[in-house]
PDB file of C-alpha atoms in Angstrom:
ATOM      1  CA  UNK Y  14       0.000   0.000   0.000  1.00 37.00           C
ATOM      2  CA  UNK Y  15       1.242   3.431  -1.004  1.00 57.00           C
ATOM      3  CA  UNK Y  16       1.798   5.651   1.692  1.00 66.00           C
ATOM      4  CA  UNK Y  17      -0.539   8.965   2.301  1.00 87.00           C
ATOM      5  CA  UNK Y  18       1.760  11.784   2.383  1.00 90.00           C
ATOM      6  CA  UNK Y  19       0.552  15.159   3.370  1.00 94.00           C
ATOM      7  CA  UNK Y  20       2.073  18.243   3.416  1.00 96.00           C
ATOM      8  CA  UNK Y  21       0.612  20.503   6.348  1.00 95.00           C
ATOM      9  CA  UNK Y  22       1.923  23.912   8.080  1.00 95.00           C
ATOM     10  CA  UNK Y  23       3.784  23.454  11.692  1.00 95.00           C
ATOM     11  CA  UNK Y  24       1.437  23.035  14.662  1.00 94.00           C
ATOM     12  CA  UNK Y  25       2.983  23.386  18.211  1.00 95.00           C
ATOM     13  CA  UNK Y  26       1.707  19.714  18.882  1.00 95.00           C
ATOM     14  CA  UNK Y  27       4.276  18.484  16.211  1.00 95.00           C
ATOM     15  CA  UNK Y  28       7.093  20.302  17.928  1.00 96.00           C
ATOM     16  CA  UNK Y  29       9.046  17.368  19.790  1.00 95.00           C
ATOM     17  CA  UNK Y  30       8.270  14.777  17.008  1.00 95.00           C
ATOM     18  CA  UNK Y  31      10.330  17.400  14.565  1.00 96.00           C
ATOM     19  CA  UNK Y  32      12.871  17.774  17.045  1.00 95.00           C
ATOM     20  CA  UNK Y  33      13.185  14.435  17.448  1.00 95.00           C
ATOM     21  CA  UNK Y  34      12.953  13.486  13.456  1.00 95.00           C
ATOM     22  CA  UNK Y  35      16.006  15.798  13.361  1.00 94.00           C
ATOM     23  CA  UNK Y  36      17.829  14.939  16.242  1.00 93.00           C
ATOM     24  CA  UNK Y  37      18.033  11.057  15.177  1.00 93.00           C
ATOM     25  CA  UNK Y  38      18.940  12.305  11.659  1.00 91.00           C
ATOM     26  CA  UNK Y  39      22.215  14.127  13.147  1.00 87.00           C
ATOM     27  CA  UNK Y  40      20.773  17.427  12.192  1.00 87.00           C
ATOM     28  CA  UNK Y  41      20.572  20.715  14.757  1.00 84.00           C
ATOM     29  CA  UNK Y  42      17.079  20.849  16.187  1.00 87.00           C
ATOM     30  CA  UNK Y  43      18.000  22.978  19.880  1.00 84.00           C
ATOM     31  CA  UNK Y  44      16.662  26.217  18.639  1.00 86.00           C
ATOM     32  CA  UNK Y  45      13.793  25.284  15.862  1.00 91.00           C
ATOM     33  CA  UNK Y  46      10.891  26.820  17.892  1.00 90.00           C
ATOM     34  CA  UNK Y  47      11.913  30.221  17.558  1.00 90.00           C
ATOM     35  CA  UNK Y  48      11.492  29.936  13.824  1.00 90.00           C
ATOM     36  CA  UNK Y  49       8.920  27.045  13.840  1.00 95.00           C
ATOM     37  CA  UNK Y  50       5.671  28.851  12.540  1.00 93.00           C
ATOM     38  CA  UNK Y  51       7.457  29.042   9.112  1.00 94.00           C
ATOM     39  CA  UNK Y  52       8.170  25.242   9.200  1.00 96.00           C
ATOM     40  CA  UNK Y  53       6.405  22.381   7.189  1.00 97.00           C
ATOM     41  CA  UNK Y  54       5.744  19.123   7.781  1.00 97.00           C
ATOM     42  CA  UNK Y  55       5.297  16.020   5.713  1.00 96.00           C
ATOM     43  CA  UNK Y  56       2.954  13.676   7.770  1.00 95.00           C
ATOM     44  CA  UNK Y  57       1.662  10.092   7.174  1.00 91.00           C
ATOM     45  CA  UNK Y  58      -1.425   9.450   9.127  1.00 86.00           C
ATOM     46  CA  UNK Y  59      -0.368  10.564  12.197  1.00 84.00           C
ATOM     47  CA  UNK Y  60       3.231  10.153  12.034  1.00 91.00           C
ATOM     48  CA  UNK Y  61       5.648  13.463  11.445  1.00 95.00           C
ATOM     49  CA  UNK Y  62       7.807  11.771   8.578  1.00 95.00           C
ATOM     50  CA  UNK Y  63       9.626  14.747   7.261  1.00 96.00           C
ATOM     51  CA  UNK Y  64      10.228  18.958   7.515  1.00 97.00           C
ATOM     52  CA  UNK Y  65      11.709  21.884   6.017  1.00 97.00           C
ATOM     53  CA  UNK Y  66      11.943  25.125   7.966  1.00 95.00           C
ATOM     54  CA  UNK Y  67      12.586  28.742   6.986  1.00 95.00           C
ATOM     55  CA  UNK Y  68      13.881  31.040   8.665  1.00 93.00           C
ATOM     56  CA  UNK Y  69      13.299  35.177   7.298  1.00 94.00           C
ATOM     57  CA  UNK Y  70      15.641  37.746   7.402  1.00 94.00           C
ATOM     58  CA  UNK Y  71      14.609  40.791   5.732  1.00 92.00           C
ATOM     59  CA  UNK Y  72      14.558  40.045   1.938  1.00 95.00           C
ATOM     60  CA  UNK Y  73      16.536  36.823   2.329  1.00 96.00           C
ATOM     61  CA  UNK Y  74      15.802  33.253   3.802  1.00 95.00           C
ATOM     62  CA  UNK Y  75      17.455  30.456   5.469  1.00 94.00           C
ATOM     63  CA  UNK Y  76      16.616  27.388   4.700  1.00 95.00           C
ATOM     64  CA  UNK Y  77      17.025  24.944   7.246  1.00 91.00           C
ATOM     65  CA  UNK Y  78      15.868  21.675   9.245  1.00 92.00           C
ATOM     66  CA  UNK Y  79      15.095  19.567   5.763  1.00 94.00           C
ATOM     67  CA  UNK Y  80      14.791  16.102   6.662  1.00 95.00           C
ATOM     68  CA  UNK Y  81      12.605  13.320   5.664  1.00 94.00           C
ATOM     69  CA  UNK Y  82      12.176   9.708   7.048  1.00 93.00           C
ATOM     70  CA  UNK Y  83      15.094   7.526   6.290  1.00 89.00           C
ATOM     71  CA  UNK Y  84      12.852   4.791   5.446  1.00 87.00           C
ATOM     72  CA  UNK Y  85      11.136   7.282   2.859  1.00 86.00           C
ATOM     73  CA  UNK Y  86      13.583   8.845   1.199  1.00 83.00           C
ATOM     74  CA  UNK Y  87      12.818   7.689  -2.496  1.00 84.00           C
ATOM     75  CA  UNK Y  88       9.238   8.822  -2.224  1.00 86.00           C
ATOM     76  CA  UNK Y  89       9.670  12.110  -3.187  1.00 90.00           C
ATOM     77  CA  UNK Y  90       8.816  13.926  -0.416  1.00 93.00           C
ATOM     78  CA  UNK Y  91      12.054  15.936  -0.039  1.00 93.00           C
ATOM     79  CA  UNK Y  92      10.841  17.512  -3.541  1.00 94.00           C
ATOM     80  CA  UNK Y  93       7.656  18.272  -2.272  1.00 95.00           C
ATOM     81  CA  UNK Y  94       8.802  20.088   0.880  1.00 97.00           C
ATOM     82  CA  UNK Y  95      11.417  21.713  -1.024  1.00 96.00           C
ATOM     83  CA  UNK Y  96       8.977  23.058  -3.648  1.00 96.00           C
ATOM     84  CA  UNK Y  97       6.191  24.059  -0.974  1.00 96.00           C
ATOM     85  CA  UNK Y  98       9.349  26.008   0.957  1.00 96.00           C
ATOM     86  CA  UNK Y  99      10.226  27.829  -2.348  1.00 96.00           C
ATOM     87  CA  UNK Y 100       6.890  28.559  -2.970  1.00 95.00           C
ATOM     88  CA  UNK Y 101       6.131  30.337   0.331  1.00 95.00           C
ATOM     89  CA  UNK Y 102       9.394  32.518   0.341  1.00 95.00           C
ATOM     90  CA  UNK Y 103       8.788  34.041  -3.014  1.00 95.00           C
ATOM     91  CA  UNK Y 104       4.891  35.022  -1.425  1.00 94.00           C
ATOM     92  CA  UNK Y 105       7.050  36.512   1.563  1.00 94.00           C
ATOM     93  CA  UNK Y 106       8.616  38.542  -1.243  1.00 95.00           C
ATOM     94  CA  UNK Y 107      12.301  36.753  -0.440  1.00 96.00           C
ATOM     95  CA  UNK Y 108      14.725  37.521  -2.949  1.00 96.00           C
ATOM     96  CA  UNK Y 109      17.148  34.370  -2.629  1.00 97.00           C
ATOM     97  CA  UNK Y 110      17.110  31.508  -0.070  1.00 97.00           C
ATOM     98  CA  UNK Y 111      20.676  30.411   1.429  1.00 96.00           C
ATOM     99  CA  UNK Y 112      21.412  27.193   3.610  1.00 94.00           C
ATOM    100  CA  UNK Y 113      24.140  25.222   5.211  1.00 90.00           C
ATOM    101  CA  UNK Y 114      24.791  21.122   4.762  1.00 91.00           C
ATOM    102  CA  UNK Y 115      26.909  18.401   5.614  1.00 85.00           C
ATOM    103  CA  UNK Y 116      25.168  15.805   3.351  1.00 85.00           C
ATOM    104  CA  UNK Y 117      23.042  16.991   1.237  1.00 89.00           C
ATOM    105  CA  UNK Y 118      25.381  19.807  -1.090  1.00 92.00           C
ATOM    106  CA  UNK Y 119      24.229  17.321  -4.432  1.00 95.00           C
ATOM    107  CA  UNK Y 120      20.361  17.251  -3.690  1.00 94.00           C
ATOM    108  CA  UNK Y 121      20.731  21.380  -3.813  1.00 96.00           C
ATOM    109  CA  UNK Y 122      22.671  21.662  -6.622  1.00 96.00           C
ATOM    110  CA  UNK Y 123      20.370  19.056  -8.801  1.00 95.00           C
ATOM    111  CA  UNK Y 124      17.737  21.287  -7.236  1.00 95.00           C
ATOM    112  CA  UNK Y 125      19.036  24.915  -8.627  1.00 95.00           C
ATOM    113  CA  UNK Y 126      21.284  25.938  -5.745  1.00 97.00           C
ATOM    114  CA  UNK Y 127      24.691  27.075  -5.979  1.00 96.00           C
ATOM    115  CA  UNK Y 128      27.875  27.119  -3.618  1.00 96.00           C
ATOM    116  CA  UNK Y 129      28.132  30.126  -1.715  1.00 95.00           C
ATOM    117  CA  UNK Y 130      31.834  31.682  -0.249  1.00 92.00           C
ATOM    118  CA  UNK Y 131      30.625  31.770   3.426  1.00 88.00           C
ATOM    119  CA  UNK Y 132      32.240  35.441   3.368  1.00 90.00           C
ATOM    120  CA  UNK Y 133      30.134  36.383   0.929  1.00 91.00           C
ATOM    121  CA  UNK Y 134      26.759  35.537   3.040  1.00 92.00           C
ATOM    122  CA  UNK Y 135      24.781  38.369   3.743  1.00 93.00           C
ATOM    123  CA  UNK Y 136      25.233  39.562   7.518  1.00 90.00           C
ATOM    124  CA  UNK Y 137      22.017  38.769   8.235  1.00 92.00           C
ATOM    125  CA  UNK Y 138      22.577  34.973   7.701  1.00 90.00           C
ATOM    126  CA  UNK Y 139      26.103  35.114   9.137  1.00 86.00           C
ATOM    127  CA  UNK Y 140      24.322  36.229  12.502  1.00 88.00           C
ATOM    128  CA  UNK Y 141      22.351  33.097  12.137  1.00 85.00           C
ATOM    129  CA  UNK Y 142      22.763  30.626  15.655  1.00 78.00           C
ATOM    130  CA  UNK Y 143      22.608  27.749  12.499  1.00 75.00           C
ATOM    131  CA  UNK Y 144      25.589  29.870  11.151  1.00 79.00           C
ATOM    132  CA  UNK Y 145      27.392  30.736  14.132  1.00 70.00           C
ATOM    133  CA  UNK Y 146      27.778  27.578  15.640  1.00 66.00           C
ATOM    134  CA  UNK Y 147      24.984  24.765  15.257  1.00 57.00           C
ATOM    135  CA  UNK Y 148      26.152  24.033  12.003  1.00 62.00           C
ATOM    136  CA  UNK Y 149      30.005  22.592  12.114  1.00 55.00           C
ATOM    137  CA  UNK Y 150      32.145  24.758   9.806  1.00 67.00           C
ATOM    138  CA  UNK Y 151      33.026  22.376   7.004  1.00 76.00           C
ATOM    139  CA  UNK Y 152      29.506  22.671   6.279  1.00 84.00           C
ATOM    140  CA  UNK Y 153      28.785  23.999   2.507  1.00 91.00           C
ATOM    141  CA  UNK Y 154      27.120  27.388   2.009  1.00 92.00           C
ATOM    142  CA  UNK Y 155      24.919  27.667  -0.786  1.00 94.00           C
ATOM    143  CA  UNK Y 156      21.945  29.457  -2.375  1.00 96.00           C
ATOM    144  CA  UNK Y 157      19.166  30.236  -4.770  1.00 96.00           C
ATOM    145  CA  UNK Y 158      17.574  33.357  -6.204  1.00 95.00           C
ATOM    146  CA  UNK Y 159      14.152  33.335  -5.934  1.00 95.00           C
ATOM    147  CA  UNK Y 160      13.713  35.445  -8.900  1.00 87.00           C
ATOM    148  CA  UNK Y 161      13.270  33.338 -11.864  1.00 71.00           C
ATOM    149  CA  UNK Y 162      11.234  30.925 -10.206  1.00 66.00           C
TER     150      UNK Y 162
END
């Protein structure tokens, strides 16, 4: 049986599940709830199986907190989240989304993203806590320009 994926805005309720989603996924999840009303959530019945967060800064976003299920990872729901992410920044009248990752620098750049000199980051995401110390500094910068989208 395929499985019933649904892509729903963050609720408080969901909070922990996220945080634990991420936490057993090796990805920072000790500050999340300060940004978590622009999160969303990928949920199967009543199970949080994946989420992408935002977080805004002016006229620029960071992306961050994208994980799915291991167990679901070919179902396409990292797309989905991605695209519903993308979608909602360019509403918010963002101008170019920027991230960090460990793992994932080939999923971005087959998605449109592009490497970033971490110097180069605006100061707004260089104040970020993900910037600034929850994310280990070989991670990869990157971004995308919301602009032709």
């Amino acid at each position: 049986m395929k499985n019933k994926i649904e892509l729903i805005p963050s609720e408080i309720k969901y909070l922990e599940n996220v945080k634990l989603l991420l936490q057993e996924n090796e990805l920072p999840y000790e500050d999340i709830d300060v940004h978590f009303a622009n999160f969303i959530l990928a949920k199967n019945e009543n199970k949080i199986v994946g989420a992408i967060g935002l977080e805004k800064y002016n006229k620029v976003g960071l992306l961050r907190s994208f994980v799915v299920n291991k167990s679901l990872r070919n179902e396409k729901i990292g797309n989905k989240l991605l695209t519903t992410l993308l979608n909602n920044a360019i509403k918010m009248k963002l101008e170019k989304i920027y991230l960090l990752t460990t793992t994932a620098e080939k999923y971005f750049l087959n998605n449109g993203f592009q490497i970033e000199d971490k110097e180069n980051l605006p100061y707004e995401i260089k104040q970020t806590k993900e910037f600034k110390g929850l994310c280990p500094c070989s991670a990869v910068a990157m971004s995308l320009g919301l602009d032709n989208l």
